[in-house]
Short mmCIF file of C-alpha atoms in Angstrom, two decimals:
data_model
loop_
_atom_site.label_atom_id
_atom_site.label_comp_id
_atom_site.label_asym_id
_atom_site.label_seq_id
_atom_site.Cartn_x
_atom_site.Cartn_y
_atom_site.Cartn_z
CA MET W 50 6.86 -48.03 -122.29
CA SER W 51 4.69 -51.00 -121.67
CA GLY W 52 1.51 -52.20 -123.19
CA GLY W 53 0.36 -54.58 -125.87
CA THR W 54 0.14 -57.69 -123.67
CA LYS W 55 -2.93 -59.87 -123.43
CA SER W 56 -5.60 -59.02 -120.88
CA ASN W 57 -5.38 -62.37 -119.05
CA ASP W 58 -1.67 -61.76 -118.52
CA SER W 59 -2.52 -58.34 -117.10
CA VAL W 60 -5.04 -59.82 -114.64
CA GLU W 61 -2.49 -62.38 -113.53
CA THR W 62 0.02 -59.61 -113.02
CA MET W 63 -2.31 -57.56 -110.86
CA ARG W 64 -2.97 -60.56 -108.63
CA ALA W 65 0.73 -61.21 -108.32
CA ALA W 66 1.67 -57.59 -107.67
CA LYS W 67 2.34 -58.00 -103.96
CA ALA W 68 6.09 -57.48 -103.95
CA PHE W 69 8.72 -55.52 -105.80
CA THR W 70 10.02 -58.45 -107.85
CA ARG W 71 11.66 -58.89 -111.20
CA ARG W 72 8.38 -59.85 -112.78
CA THR W 73 6.03 -57.32 -111.19
CA LEU W 74 8.29 -54.36 -111.88
CA LEU W 75 7.60 -54.50 -115.61
CA LYS W 76 4.50 -56.68 -115.84
CA ALA W 77 2.47 -54.47 -113.54
CA SER W 78 2.88 -51.51 -115.84
CA VAL W 79 0.74 -53.18 -118.47
CA ALA W 80 -2.14 -53.96 -116.12
CA ALA W 81 -5.51 -53.44 -117.72
CA GLY W 82 -8.32 -51.22 -116.51
CA ALA W 83 -7.88 -47.51 -116.85
CA ILE W 84 -9.09 -45.24 -114.06
CA ALA W 85 -11.35 -42.46 -115.19
CA ALA W 86 -9.36 -39.25 -115.14
CA THR W 87 -10.75 -36.61 -112.82
CA GLY W 88 -10.78 -32.93 -113.57
CA PRO W 89 -10.45 -30.19 -114.11
CA TRP W 90 -7.40 -30.04 -111.86
CA ILE W 91 -7.95 -26.69 -110.17
CA VAL W 92 -6.44 -25.67 -106.85
CA ARG W 93 -9.01 -23.94 -104.71
CA ASP W 94 -6.55 -21.14 -104.05
CA ALA W 95 -3.45 -21.28 -106.24
CA LEU W 96 -1.98 -18.41 -104.23
CA SER W 97 -2.07 -20.20 -100.88
CA SER W 98 1.44 -20.30 -99.42
CA SER W 99 3.44 -18.86 -102.34
CA GLY W 100 1.16 -20.19 -105.07
CA GLN W 101 4.21 -22.00 -106.42
CA LEU W 102 5.82 -25.42 -106.32
CA ASN W 103 9.57 -25.98 -106.14
CA LEU W 104 10.85 -29.27 -107.58
CA LEU W 105 14.30 -30.85 -107.38
CA ASN W 106 13.87 -33.24 -110.29
CA TRP W 107 15.63 -35.53 -112.74
CA SER W 108 16.53 -33.56 -115.85
CA ASP W 109 14.75 -35.86 -118.31
CA GLU W 110 11.72 -37.12 -116.38
CA LEU W 111 9.29 -34.21 -116.82
CA PRO W 112 8.93 -33.87 -120.60
CA ASP W 113 6.63 -31.31 -122.19
CA PRO W 114 3.72 -30.78 -121.89
CA VAL W 115 3.56 -32.20 -118.33
CA ILE W 116 4.44 -29.00 -116.47
CA PRO W 117 2.71 -26.52 -118.85
CA ASP W 118 -0.50 -28.56 -118.63
CA PHE W 119 -0.34 -28.55 -114.83
CA VAL W 120 0.16 -24.79 -114.74
CA ALA W 121 -2.76 -24.28 -117.12
CA LYS W 122 -5.06 -26.52 -115.08
CA THR W 123 -4.16 -25.24 -111.62
CA GLY W 124 -2.64 -21.77 -111.81
CA ILE W 125 0.31 -23.03 -109.77
CA LYS W 126 3.73 -21.86 -110.96
CA VAL W 127 6.29 -24.67 -111.07
CA ASN W 128 9.98 -23.97 -110.49
CA THR W 129 12.39 -26.77 -111.38
CA THR W 130 15.99 -27.47 -110.39
CA PRO W 131 17.19 -30.33 -112.60
CA PHE W 132 19.90 -32.82 -111.65
CA SER W 133 21.41 -35.84 -113.42
CA GLN W 134 22.70 -38.12 -110.64
CA ASN W 135 21.49 -39.11 -107.17
CA GLU W 136 24.75 -37.88 -105.68
CA GLU W 137 24.11 -34.44 -107.18
CA GLN W 138 20.62 -34.41 -105.68
CA ILE W 139 21.89 -35.43 -102.24
CA ASN W 140 24.60 -32.74 -102.34
CA LYS W 141 22.04 -30.04 -103.16
CA LEU W 142 19.78 -31.13 -100.32
CA GLN W 143 22.63 -31.28 -97.83
CA ALA W 144 23.93 -27.87 -98.90
CA THR W 145 20.58 -26.18 -98.25
CA GLY W 146 19.12 -28.45 -95.58
CA GLY W 147 16.29 -28.92 -98.06
CA GLU W 148 15.42 -25.22 -97.99
CA GLY W 149 13.97 -24.00 -101.27
CA PHE W 150 12.64 -27.40 -102.36
CA ASP W 151 9.15 -28.78 -101.78
CA LEU W 152 9.69 -32.12 -103.50
CA CYS W 153 12.82 -34.03 -104.44
CA ALA W 154 13.10 -37.21 -106.51
CA PRO W 155 15.08 -40.03 -104.88
CA THR W 156 15.61 -43.42 -106.48
CA ARG W 157 14.11 -46.32 -104.55
CA ASP W 158 17.41 -47.98 -103.65
CA ARG W 159 18.67 -44.82 -101.89
CA ALA W 160 16.16 -45.17 -99.01
CA PRO W 161 18.77 -45.95 -96.29
CA GLN W 162 20.83 -42.89 -97.25
CA PHE W 163 17.84 -40.54 -97.24
CA GLN W 164 16.64 -41.90 -93.91
CA GLU W 165 20.01 -41.04 -92.40
CA LEU W 166 19.95 -37.53 -93.88
CA GLU W 167 16.76 -36.69 -91.91
CA LEU W 168 15.79 -34.04 -94.47
CA LEU W 169 12.39 -35.47 -95.44
CA ALA W 170 8.86 -35.26 -94.08
CA PRO W 171 6.23 -38.02 -94.36
CA PHE W 172 3.27 -37.70 -96.72
CA ASP W 173 -0.31 -37.33 -95.51
CA THR W 174 -1.70 -40.31 -97.38
CA ASN W 175 -5.27 -39.07 -96.80
CA LYS W 176 -4.54 -36.30 -99.31
CA LEU W 177 -3.30 -38.69 -102.00
CA LYS W 178 -5.14 -40.71 -104.64
CA LEU W 179 -3.08 -43.83 -104.08
CA ASP W 180 -5.64 -46.00 -105.84
CA GLN W 181 -4.39 -44.51 -109.12
CA LEU W 182 -1.05 -46.30 -108.71
CA LEU W 183 -0.22 -49.82 -109.79
CA PRO W 184 -0.06 -51.93 -106.60
CA ALA W 185 3.43 -53.22 -107.43
CA MET W 186 4.74 -49.69 -107.89
CA LEU W 187 3.20 -48.42 -104.65
CA GLN W 188 4.50 -51.45 -102.79
CA ALA W 189 7.96 -50.78 -104.20
CA SER W 190 7.92 -47.46 -102.35
CA THR W 191 6.16 -48.53 -99.16
CA SER W 192 8.38 -51.60 -98.70
CA VAL W 193 11.59 -49.62 -98.11
CA TRP W 194 10.48 -45.99 -97.62
CA THR W 195 8.27 -46.42 -94.56
CA TRP W 196 9.75 -45.56 -91.19
CA ASP W 197 8.62 -43.96 -87.92
CA GLY W 198 5.08 -44.76 -88.99
CA GLY W 199 5.22 -42.55 -92.10
CA LEU W 200 5.57 -42.98 -95.88
CA TYR W 201 8.41 -40.92 -97.37
CA HIS W 202 8.36 -41.90 -101.05
CA LEU W 203 5.88 -42.25 -103.90
CA PRO W 204 6.63 -43.72 -107.36
CA HIS W 205 7.09 -41.42 -110.36
CA THR W 206 8.61 -43.44 -113.19
CA TRP W 207 10.72 -46.53 -113.54
CA GLY W 208 13.29 -47.73 -116.00
CA SER W 209 16.39 -49.80 -116.48
CA GLU W 210 20.04 -49.72 -117.39
CA ALA W 211 21.28 -52.10 -120.07
CA ILE W 212 22.90 -52.03 -123.52
CA SER W 213 22.36 -49.31 -126.13
CA TRP W 214 24.06 -49.23 -129.52
CA ARG W 215 24.25 -47.68 -132.98
CA THR W 216 22.22 -49.95 -135.24
CA ASP W 217 24.00 -48.67 -138.35
CA LEU W 218 27.43 -49.52 -136.96
CA THR W 219 26.94 -52.90 -135.30
CA LYS W 220 24.43 -55.74 -135.04
CA LEU W 221 23.39 -57.34 -131.74
CA ASP W 222 21.16 -60.29 -130.89
CA TYR W 223 19.34 -60.90 -127.60
CA LYS W 224 20.42 -64.54 -127.35
CA THR W 225 24.10 -63.60 -127.24
CA LEU W 226 23.93 -60.08 -125.77
CA SER W 227 25.85 -59.69 -122.50
CA TYR W 228 27.46 -56.98 -120.42
CA GLY W 229 30.59 -58.74 -121.60
CA SER W 230 29.71 -57.74 -125.18
CA LEU W 231 30.96 -54.24 -124.35
CA TRP W 232 34.50 -55.55 -124.16
CA GLU W 233 34.70 -57.31 -127.49
CA GLU W 234 37.71 -56.30 -129.59
CA GLN W 235 35.58 -54.58 -132.24
CA TYR W 236 34.38 -52.00 -129.67
CA LYS W 237 37.77 -50.94 -128.36
CA GLY W 238 37.71 -47.17 -127.90
CA LYS W 239 33.97 -47.00 -128.69
CA VAL W 240 32.21 -47.75 -125.36
CA GLN W 241 30.38 -45.41 -122.98
CA GLY W 242 28.96 -45.85 -119.49
CA ARG W 243 28.88 -44.49 -115.96
CA PRO W 244 31.88 -45.68 -113.93
CA HIS W 245 29.89 -47.25 -111.09
CA SER W 246 27.38 -48.80 -113.51
CA LEU W 247 30.13 -50.32 -115.65
CA LEU W 248 31.61 -51.86 -112.51
CA LEU W 249 28.23 -53.39 -111.66
CA GLY W 250 27.82 -54.64 -115.23
CA ILE W 251 31.24 -56.28 -115.13
CA GLY W 252 30.30 -57.85 -111.81
CA LEU W 253 27.08 -59.30 -113.23
CA TRP W 254 29.00 -60.60 -116.24
CA LEU W 255 31.67 -62.24 -114.05
CA ASP W 256 28.96 -63.65 -111.80
CA ALA W 257 27.07 -65.16 -114.75
CA THR W 258 30.24 -66.77 -116.12
CA GLY W 259 31.33 -68.19 -112.76
CA LYS W 260 34.31 -65.87 -112.38
CA LEU W 261 33.40 -64.51 -108.94
CA PRO W 262 34.69 -67.48 -106.94
CA SER W 263 32.40 -68.43 -104.01
CA ASN W 264 30.68 -65.04 -104.29
CA ARG W 265 27.55 -63.61 -105.90
CA MET W 266 27.17 -60.03 -107.02
CA LEU W 267 24.39 -59.54 -104.49
CA ASP W 268 26.84 -60.47 -101.72
CA ALA W 269 28.56 -57.13 -102.32
CA PHE W 270 25.63 -55.47 -100.56
CA LYS W 271 25.94 -57.57 -97.38
CA ASP W 272 28.84 -55.89 -95.63
CA GLU W 273 31.98 -53.86 -96.32
CA GLU W 274 34.30 -56.89 -96.26
CA SER W 275 32.25 -58.73 -98.87
CA MET W 276 31.97 -55.66 -101.07
CA THR W 277 35.71 -54.99 -100.93
CA ARG W 278 36.53 -58.60 -101.82
CA ILE W 279 34.14 -58.60 -104.79
CA TYR W 280 34.85 -55.10 -106.09
CA ASP W 281 38.61 -55.67 -105.97
CA GLN W 282 38.06 -58.45 -108.54
CA ILE W 283 35.74 -56.26 -110.61
CA LEU W 284 38.07 -53.25 -110.59
CA LYS W 285 40.98 -55.32 -111.86
CA VAL W 286 38.97 -56.36 -114.93
CA ALA W 287 37.61 -52.83 -115.43
CA ILE W 288 41.10 -51.33 -115.49
CA GLU W 289 42.26 -53.95 -117.98
CA LYS W 290 39.38 -52.89 -120.22
CA LYS W 291 39.85 -49.15 -119.74
CA PRO W 292 41.16 -48.70 -123.36
CA TRP W 293 37.68 -49.68 -124.56
CA ILE W 294 36.14 -46.55 -123.01
CA LYS W 295 35.35 -43.65 -125.33
CA GLN W 296 33.56 -41.58 -122.70
CA PHE W 297 32.01 -41.72 -119.26
CA TRP W 298 28.51 -40.25 -119.31
CA ASP W 299 26.85 -38.48 -116.39
CA SER W 300 23.54 -37.26 -117.84
CA ALA W 301 20.88 -38.09 -120.39
CA ASP W 302 22.18 -35.34 -122.68
CA ASN W 303 25.76 -36.57 -122.93
CA THR W 304 24.52 -40.14 -123.27
CA LYS W 305 22.75 -38.99 -126.43
CA SER W 306 25.67 -36.91 -127.69
CA GLY W 307 27.99 -39.86 -127.14
CA LEU W 308 25.91 -42.00 -129.46
CA MET W 309 25.18 -39.34 -132.05
CA GLU W 310 28.28 -37.12 -132.08
CA ASN W 311 31.22 -38.52 -130.10
CA GLY W 312 31.99 -41.81 -131.80
CA VAL W 313 30.31 -44.17 -129.32
CA VAL W 314 29.08 -47.42 -130.89
CA ILE W 315 27.88 -49.28 -127.81
CA GLY W 316 27.38 -48.56 -124.14
CA MET W 317 25.73 -49.32 -120.84
CA THR W 318 23.05 -46.64 -120.46
CA TRP W 319 19.59 -45.81 -119.16
CA ASP W 320 16.72 -46.81 -121.41
CA GLY W 321 15.21 -43.31 -121.61
CA PRO W 322 17.89 -41.47 -123.63
CA ALA W 323 18.42 -44.36 -126.06
CA LEU W 324 14.73 -44.99 -126.63
CA SER W 325 14.05 -41.27 -127.04
CA LEU W 326 16.58 -41.26 -129.88
CA LYS W 327 15.03 -44.40 -131.33
CA LYS W 328 11.57 -42.82 -131.15
CA ASP W 329 12.92 -39.84 -133.10
CA GLY W 330 14.10 -42.15 -135.87
CA LYS W 331 17.81 -42.16 -135.01
CA PRO W 332 19.88 -45.32 -135.66
CA VAL W 333 19.93 -46.30 -131.98
CA SER W 334 18.45 -49.24 -130.09
CA TYR W 335 18.39 -50.57 -126.52
CA MET W 336 18.06 -54.09 -125.15
CA ALA W 337 18.38 -56.11 -121.97
CA PRO W 338 21.34 -58.53 -121.90
CA GLN W 339 21.24 -62.13 -120.73
CA GLU W 340 22.39 -61.18 -117.22
CA GLY W 341 19.30 -58.96 -116.89
CA ALA W 342 18.67 -55.26 -117.28
CA ILE W 343 19.28 -53.35 -114.04
CA ALA W 344 15.92 -52.01 -112.86
CA TRP W 345 15.27 -48.84 -110.85
CA LEU W 346 12.32 -46.76 -109.65
CA ASP W 347 12.43 -42.97 -109.22
CA GLY W 348 9.90 -41.30 -106.99
CA TRP W 349 8.86 -38.17 -105.13
CA ALA W 350 9.74 -37.25 -101.53
CA MET W 351 8.72 -34.18 -99.52
CA THR W 352 11.40 -32.14 -97.76
CA LYS W 353 11.08 -31.03 -94.15
CA GLU W 354 11.44 -27.45 -95.38
CA ALA W 355 8.56 -27.71 -97.84
CA LYS W 356 6.42 -24.55 -97.80
CA ASN W 357 3.82 -25.22 -100.50
CA ILE W 358 1.96 -28.16 -99.04
CA ASP W 359 -1.35 -27.83 -100.90
CA GLN W 360 0.50 -27.54 -104.17
CA ILE W 361 2.50 -30.70 -103.41
CA TYR W 362 -0.62 -32.84 -103.20
CA GLU W 363 -2.17 -31.28 -106.29
CA TRP W 364 1.02 -32.11 -108.19
CA LEU W 365 1.24 -35.70 -106.95
CA ASN W 366 -2.39 -36.50 -107.73
CA TYR W 367 -1.91 -34.90 -111.15
CA VAL W 368 1.22 -36.84 -112.16
CA HIS W 369 -0.31 -40.08 -110.88
CA SER W 370 -3.34 -39.80 -113.16
CA PRO W 371 -3.21 -42.37 -115.98
CA ALA W 372 -3.05 -39.81 -118.79
CA VAL W 373 -0.18 -37.84 -117.25
CA SER W 374 1.76 -40.96 -116.21
CA ALA W 375 1.54 -42.06 -119.85
CA LYS W 376 2.72 -38.62 -121.09
CA ILE W 377 5.72 -38.81 -118.77
CA ALA W 378 6.62 -42.26 -120.10
CA ASP W 379 6.05 -41.38 -123.75
CA GLY W 380 8.11 -38.20 -123.58
CA SER W 381 10.99 -39.53 -121.46
CA GLY W 382 11.38 -43.06 -122.80
CA TYR W 383 10.88 -44.51 -119.31
CA ASN W 384 7.81 -46.33 -117.95
CA PRO W 385 4.50 -45.42 -116.26
CA VAL W 386 3.49 -46.21 -112.68
CA SER W 387 -0.28 -45.65 -112.84
CA LYS W 388 -3.16 -48.02 -113.59
CA GLY W 389 -4.32 -47.81 -117.17
CA ALA W 390 -1.35 -45.68 -118.30
CA GLY W 391 0.11 -48.54 -120.32
CA ASP W 392 -3.00 -48.57 -122.51
CA LEU W 393 -2.51 -44.86 -123.29
CA LEU W 394 1.07 -45.10 -124.53
CA SER W 395 1.84 -44.45 -128.17
CA ASP W 396 2.27 -47.40 -130.49
CA VAL W 397 5.93 -46.43 -130.90
CA ALA W 398 6.53 -46.60 -127.15
CA LYS W 399 4.84 -49.99 -126.91
CA LYS W 400 6.91 -51.33 -129.81
CA ASN W 401 10.15 -50.00 -128.31
CA PHE W 402 9.34 -51.66 -125.00
CA LEU W 403 8.76 -55.06 -126.60
CA GLU W 404 12.00 -54.80 -128.57
CA ALA W 405 13.95 -53.74 -125.47
CA PHE W 406 12.66 -56.70 -123.47
CA PRO W 407 12.24 -59.65 -125.85
CA SER W 408 11.52 -63.24 -124.90
CA ASP W 409 12.25 -63.83 -121.18
CA ALA W 410 14.02 -60.50 -120.54
CA VAL W 411 11.30 -59.30 -118.14
CA ASP W 412 11.88 -62.31 -115.89
CA LYS W 413 15.63 -61.66 -115.77
CA LEU W 414 15.48 -58.10 -114.42
CA TRP W 415 18.11 -57.35 -111.79
CA ASN W 416 16.65 -55.00 -109.18
CA ARG W 417 18.97 -52.65 -107.34
CA PRO W 418 18.85 -53.51 -103.61
CA PRO W 419 18.51 -50.68 -101.06
CA GLU W 420 22.00 -49.26 -100.57
CA PRO W 421 23.35 -48.42 -97.11
CA SER W 422 25.59 -45.40 -96.77
CA TRP W 423 28.73 -47.47 -96.43
CA PHE W 424 28.01 -49.08 -99.79
CA ALA W 425 27.50 -45.73 -101.50
CA GLU W 426 30.76 -44.39 -100.07
CA LEU W 427 32.78 -47.44 -101.08
CA ARG W 428 31.21 -47.54 -104.53
CA THR W 429 32.22 -43.93 -105.09
CA GLN W 430 35.78 -44.77 -104.09
CA TYR W 431 35.94 -47.64 -106.57
CA ALA W 432 34.42 -45.48 -109.32
CA GLU W 433 37.07 -42.81 -108.71
CA LYS W 434 39.85 -45.41 -108.82
CA TYR W 435 38.44 -46.64 -112.12
CA LYS W 436 38.30 -43.16 -113.64
CA ALA W 437 41.81 -42.33 -112.45
CA ALA W 438 43.39 -45.59 -113.60
#
């Protein structure tokens, strides 16, 4: 969903793309210089192994015609098992030991949890066209998904979580927009969000307004004692504001239905569902608040039980081509990870991106830190307390 920036800004971005930072996460996706697409994408023997590819994938990150085009070009049959939350993905992998899946799709910040699971195999980087990827996006994976001498994660698409709203029912302005805006009196009974995301949003709001005494929101990731101290404060506020909640969403589909059918006026959501509705002409918009949109990167990882190895590398090199990375972004409402893909986005996608991140919003991105298992477990406990309150 990037594009439309000046070429000198793009060159500067590419030079600066050495770390997964607030600026490079978005700026890198508009880097100039498309790579010539190679093709046709034909597997030498589509029937090697099973002649199929089994994906455990996010439900809204492979829009048509990405898979049909791959099948037509390669002869490889693609089987998908969609999921809507990282916890759901982890549960499926643990239940099967990874059996039945060639690739799964972890989010970058879950690296410590996946390392502990020991269900993944490293990629053979000699079989990958890594030069197709934006340096900042590749570095985002390599920086936290490299262990035992191997790389276990490759970028797929990235996005954010911020504020979406019905444009026909309320008016919002970037200069005053905050995660605290969700709790204004006019939105009582009309708010949606994921429990654990709403808790984080409240934490960022309290942090920005100086209401987390002698703490910062990032300190919650340091150790269990710090997290408990900070999240106890957050949970108290969240429970006080519970009457504002219309629904908790857990997928892209019920995010959309909340906005269009269930009486939601405003919420804390992913960018993809909201911007997909906006692209379709619905009265919905999405924007980063002053505390910063929460940024994330989803990727691909190979399971230890993967059977269709040749097909895995054909798939990865296919989805990392500029044209396909752009199709994924255009169709999902998220953002591309490949060089030159930003130039191939539709004008609507470029416009939506600029409206979602006006002024200095790119510089204010809040990147999710890698989450140790203890954090994930405690966060789940707090989310359950919030839902049950």
